[in-house]
C-alpha atoms as a PDB file:
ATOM      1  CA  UNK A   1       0.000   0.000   0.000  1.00  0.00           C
ATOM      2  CA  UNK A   2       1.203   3.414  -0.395  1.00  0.00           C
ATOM      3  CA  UNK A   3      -0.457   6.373   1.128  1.00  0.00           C
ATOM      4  CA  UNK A   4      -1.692   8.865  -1.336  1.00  0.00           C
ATOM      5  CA  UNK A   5      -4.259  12.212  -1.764  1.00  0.00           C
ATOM      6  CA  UNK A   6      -5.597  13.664  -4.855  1.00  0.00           C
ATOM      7  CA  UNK A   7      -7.326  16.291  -5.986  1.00  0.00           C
ATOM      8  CA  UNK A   8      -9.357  17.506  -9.043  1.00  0.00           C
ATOM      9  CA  UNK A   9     -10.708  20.385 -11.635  1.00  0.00           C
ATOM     10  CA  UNK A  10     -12.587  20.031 -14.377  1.00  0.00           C
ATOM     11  CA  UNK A  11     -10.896  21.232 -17.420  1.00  0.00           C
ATOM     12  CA  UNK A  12     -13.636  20.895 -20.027  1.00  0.00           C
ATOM     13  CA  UNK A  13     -16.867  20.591 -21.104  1.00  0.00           C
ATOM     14  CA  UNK A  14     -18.406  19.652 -24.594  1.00  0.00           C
ATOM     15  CA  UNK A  15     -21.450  21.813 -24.118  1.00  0.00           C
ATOM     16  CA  UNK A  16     -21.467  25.799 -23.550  1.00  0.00           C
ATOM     17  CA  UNK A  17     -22.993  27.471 -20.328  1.00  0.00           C
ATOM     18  CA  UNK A  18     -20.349  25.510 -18.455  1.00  0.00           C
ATOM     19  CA  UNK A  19     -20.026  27.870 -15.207  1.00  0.00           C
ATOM     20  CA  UNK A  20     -16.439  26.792 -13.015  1.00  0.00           C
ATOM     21  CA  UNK A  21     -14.510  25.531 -15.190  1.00  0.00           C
ATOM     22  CA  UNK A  22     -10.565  24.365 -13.812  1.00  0.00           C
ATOM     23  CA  UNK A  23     -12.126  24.096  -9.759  1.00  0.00           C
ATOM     24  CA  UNK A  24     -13.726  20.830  -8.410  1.00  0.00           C
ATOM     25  CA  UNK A  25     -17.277  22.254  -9.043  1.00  0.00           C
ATOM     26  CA  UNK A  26     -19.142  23.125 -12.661  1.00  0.00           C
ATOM     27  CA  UNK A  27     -22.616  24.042 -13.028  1.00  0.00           C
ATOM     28  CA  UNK A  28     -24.911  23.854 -16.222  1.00  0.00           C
ATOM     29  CA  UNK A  29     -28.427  24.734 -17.146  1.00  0.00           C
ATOM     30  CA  UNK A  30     -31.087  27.351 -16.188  1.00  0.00           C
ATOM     31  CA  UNK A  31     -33.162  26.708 -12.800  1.00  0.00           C
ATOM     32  CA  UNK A  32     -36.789  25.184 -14.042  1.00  0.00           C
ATOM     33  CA  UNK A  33     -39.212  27.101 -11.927  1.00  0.00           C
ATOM     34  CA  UNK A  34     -40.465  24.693  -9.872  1.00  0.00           C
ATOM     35  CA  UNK A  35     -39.570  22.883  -6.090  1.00  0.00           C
ATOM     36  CA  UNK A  36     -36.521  21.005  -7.952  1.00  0.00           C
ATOM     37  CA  UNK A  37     -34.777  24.098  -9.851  1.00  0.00           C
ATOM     38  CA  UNK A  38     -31.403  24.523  -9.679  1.00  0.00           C
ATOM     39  CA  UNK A  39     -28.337  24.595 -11.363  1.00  0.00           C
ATOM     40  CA  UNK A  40     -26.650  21.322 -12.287  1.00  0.00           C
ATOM     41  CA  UNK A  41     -23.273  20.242 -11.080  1.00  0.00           C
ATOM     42  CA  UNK A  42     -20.763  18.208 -11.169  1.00  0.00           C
ATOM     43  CA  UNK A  43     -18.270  18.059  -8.141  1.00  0.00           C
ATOM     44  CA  UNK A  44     -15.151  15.946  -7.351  1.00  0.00           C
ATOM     45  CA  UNK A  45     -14.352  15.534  -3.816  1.00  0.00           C
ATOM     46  CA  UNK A  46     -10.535  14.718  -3.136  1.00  0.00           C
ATOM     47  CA  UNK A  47      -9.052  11.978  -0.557  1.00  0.00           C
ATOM     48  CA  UNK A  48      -6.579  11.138   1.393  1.00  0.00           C
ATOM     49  CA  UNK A  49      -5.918   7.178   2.003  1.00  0.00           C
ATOM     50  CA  UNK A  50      -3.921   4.234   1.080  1.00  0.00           C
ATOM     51  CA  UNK A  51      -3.630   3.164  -2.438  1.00  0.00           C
ATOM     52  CA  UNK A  52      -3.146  -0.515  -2.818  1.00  0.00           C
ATOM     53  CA  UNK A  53      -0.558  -1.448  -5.351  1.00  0.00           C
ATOM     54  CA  UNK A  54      -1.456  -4.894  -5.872  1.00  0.00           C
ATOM     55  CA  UNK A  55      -4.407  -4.480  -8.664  1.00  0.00           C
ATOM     56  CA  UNK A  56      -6.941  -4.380  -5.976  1.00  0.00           C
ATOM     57  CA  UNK A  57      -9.378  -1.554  -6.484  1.00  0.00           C
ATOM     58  CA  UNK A  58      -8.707   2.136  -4.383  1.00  0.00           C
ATOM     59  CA  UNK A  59     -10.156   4.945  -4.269  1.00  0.00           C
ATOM     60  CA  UNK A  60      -9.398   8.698  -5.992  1.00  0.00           C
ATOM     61  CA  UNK A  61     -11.972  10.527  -4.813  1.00  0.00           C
ATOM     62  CA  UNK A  62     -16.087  10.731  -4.890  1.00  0.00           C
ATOM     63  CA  UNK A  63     -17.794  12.005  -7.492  1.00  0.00           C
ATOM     64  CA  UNK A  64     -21.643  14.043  -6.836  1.00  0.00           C
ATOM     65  CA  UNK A  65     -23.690  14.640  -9.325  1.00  0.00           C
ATOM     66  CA  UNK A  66     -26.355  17.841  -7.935  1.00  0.00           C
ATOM     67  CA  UNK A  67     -28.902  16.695 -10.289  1.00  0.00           C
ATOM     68  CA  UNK A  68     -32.124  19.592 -10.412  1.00  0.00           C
ATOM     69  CA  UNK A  69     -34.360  20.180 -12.798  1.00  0.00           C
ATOM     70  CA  UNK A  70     -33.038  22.733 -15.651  1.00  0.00           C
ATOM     71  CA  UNK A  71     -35.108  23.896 -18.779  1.00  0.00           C
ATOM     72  CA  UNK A  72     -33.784  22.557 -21.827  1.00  0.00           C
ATOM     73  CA  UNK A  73     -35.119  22.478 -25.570  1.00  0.00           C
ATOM     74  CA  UNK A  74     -34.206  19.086 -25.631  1.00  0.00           C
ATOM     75  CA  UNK A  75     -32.664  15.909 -24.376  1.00  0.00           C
ATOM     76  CA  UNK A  76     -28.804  16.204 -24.418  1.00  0.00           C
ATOM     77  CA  UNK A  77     -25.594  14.406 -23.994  1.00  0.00           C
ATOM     78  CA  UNK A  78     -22.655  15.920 -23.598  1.00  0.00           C
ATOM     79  CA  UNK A  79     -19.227  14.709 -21.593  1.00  0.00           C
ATOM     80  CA  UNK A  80     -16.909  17.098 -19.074  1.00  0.00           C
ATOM     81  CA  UNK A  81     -13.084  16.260 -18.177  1.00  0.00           C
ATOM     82  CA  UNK A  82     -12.279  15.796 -14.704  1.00  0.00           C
ATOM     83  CA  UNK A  83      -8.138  16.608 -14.203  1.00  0.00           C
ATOM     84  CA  UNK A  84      -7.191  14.101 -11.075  1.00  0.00           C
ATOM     85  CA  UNK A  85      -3.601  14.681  -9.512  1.00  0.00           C
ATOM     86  CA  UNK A  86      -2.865  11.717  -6.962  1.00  0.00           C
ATOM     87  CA  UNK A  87       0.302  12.772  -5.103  1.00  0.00           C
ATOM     88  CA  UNK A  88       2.286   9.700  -3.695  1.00  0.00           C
ATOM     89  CA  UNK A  89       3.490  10.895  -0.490  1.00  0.00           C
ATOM     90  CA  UNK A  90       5.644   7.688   0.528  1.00  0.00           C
ATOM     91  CA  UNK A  91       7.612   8.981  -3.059  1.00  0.00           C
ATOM     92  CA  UNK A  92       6.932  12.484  -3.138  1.00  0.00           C
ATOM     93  CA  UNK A  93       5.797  11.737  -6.891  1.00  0.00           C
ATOM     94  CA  UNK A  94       2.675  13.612  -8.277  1.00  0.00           C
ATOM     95  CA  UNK A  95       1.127  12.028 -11.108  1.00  0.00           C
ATOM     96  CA  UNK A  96      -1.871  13.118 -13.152  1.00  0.00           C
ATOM     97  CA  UNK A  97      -4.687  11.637 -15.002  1.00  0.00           C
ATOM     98  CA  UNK A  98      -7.843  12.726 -17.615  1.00  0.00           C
ATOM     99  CA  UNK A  99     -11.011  11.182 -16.701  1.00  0.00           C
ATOM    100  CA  UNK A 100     -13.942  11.871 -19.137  1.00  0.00           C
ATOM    101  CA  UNK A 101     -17.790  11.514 -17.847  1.00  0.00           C
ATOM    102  CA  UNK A 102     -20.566  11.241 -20.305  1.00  0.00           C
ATOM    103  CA  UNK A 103     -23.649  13.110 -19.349  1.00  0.00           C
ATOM    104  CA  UNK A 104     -27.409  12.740 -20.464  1.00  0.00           C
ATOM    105  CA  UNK A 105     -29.401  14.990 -19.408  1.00  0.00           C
ATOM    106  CA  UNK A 106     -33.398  13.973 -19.680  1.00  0.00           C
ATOM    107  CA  UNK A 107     -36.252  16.675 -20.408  1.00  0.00           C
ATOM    108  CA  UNK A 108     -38.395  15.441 -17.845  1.00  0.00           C
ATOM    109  CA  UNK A 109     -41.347  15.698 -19.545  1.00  0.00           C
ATOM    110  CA  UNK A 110     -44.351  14.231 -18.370  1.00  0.00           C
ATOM    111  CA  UNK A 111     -42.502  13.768 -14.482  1.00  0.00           C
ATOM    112  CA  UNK A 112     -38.867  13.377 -13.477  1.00  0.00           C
ATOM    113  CA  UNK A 113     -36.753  11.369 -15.443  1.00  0.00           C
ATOM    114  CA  UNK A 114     -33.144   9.795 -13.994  1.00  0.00           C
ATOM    115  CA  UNK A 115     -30.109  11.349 -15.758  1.00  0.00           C
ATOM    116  CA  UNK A 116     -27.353   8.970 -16.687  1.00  0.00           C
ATOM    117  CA  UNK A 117     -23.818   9.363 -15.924  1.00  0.00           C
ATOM    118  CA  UNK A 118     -20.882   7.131 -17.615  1.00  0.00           C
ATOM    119  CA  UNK A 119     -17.102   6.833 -16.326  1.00  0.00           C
ATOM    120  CA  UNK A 120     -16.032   4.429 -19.351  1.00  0.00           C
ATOM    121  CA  UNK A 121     -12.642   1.972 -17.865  1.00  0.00           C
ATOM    122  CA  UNK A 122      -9.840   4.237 -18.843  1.00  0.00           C
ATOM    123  CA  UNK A 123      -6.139   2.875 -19.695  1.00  0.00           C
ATOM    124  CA  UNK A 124      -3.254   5.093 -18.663  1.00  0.00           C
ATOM    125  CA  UNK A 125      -0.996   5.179 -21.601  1.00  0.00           C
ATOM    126  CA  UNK A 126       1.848   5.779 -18.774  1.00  0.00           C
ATOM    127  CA  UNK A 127       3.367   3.602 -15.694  1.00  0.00           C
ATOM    128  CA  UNK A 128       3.481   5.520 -12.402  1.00  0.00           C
ATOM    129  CA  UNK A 129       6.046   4.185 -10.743  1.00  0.00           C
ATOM    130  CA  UNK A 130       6.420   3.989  -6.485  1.00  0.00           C
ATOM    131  CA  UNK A 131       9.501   2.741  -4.761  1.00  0.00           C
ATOM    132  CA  UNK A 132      11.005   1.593  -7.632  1.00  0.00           C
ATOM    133  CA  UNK A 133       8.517  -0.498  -9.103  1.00  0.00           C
ATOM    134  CA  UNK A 134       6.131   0.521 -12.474  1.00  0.00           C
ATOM    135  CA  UNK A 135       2.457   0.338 -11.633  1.00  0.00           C
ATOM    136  CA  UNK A 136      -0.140   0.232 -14.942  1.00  0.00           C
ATOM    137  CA  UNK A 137      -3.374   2.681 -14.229  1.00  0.00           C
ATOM    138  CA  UNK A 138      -6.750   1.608 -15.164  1.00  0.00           C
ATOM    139  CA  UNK A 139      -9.296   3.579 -13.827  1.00  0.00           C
ATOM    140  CA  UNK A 140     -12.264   1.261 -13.637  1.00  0.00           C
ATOM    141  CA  UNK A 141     -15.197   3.433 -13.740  1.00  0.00           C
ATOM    142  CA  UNK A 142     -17.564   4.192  -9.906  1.00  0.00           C
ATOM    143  CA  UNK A 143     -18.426   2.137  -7.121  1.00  0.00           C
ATOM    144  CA  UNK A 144     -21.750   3.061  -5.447  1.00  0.00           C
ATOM    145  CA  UNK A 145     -22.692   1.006  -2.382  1.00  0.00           C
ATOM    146  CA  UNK A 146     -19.621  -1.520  -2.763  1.00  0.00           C
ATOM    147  CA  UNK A 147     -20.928  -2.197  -6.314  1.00  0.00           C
ATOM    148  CA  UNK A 148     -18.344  -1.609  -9.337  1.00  0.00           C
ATOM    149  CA  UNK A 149     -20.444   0.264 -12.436  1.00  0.00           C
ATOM    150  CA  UNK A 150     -19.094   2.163 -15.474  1.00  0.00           C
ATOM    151  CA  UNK A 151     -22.471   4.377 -15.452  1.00  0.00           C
ATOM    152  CA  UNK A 152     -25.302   4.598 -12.555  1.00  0.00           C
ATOM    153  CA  UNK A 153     -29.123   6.937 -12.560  1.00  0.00           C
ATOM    154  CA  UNK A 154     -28.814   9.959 -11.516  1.00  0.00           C
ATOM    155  CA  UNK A 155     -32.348  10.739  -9.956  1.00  0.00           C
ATOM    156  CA  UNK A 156     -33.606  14.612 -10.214  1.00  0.00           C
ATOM    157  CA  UNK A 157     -33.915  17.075  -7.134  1.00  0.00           C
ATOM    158  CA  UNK A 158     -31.259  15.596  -4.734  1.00  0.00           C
ATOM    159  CA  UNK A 159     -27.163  14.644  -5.015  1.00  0.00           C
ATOM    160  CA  UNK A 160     -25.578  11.151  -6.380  1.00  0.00           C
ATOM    161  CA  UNK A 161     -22.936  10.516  -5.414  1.00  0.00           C
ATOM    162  CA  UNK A 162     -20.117   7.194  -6.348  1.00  0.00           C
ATOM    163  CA  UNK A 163     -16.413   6.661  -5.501  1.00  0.00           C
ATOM    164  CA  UNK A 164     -14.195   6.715  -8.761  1.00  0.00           C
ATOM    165  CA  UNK A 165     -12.033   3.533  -8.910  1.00  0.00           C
ATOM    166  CA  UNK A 166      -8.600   2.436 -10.054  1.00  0.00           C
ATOM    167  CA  UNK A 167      -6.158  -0.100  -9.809  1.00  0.00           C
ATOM    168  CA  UNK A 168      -2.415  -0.048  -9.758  1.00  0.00           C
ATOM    169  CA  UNK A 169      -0.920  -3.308 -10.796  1.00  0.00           C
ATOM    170  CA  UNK A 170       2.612  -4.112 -10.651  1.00  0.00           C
ATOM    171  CA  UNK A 171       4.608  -4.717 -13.785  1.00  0.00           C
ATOM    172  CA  UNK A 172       8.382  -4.125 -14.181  1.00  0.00           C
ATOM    173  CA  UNK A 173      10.843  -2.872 -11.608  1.00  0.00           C
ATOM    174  CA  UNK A 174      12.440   0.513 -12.307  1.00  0.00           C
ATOM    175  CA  UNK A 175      15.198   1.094 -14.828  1.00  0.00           C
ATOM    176  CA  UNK A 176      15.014  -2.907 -15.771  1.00  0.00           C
END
């Protein structure tokens, strides 16, 4: 195991009205005016834990989803870029990833409809390496409940939230 803390900003968005853009909290859509209005949001909560470096799942941080009714012309899907940094402390190493979230957003037309959000697995192209050793990233997608999912319902007027999983499994010692 190797103690490590993270933290997050989201650096893009593929829609506009994005509000927050490179801090751990964006916001999207105009309030409906009813009870459930708000703004949208996405928000990444950091940790501070032990990694375990054996390809057993860990946690990088939690991911909310504030979903509240917005007014929208029509049903949309768009994706947003969460920017992780994990900082090894047992190494002193920071290392960075790019997760990307798919987003649909429902109309809710005819009552309140769940919005869908999707972490797809993600392969790091690059090892982090920690004492020595090289470590292969995969971030696996959410974990809600103790449950592993690449996508979970969001449902409207209240705040989802999942941890975001990855694994770091050994591969090749250092410099070999």
């Amino acid at each position: 195991m190797g103690r490590i803390s993270t933290r997050g900003k989201w650096t893009e968005a593929s829609i506009g009205g994005i509000s927050g853009l490179n801090t751990p909290y964006i916001k999207w859509g105009t309030p409906a005016a009813d009870p459930l209005g708000g703004q949208s949001a996405y928000e990444f909560v950091p940790v501070s834990t032990y990694a375990h470096l054996d390809g057993t799942e860990s946690v990088l941080g939690t991911f909310i989803h504030h979903n509240w009714a917005v007014v929208m012309m029509e049903a949309s899907t768009f994706t947003a870029t969460l920017a992780i940094d994990v900082y090894f402390e047992d190494d002193n190493k920071l290392h960075s990833f790019l997760a990307t979230f798919s987003h649909e957003e429902t109309l809710n037309v005819g009552g309140y409809q769940d919005d869908l959000v999707t972490l797809p697995k993600i392969h790091e192209p690059d090892f982090v390496h920690v004492d020595g050793v090289g470590y292969t990233v995969t971030i696996t997608g959410f974990s809600r409940n103790g449950f592993p999912k690449t996508n979970f319902s969001s449902p409207e007027g209240t705040s989802n939230d999942a941890d975001i999983i990855v694994k770091f499994e050994p591969k090749n010692p250092q410099g070999s």
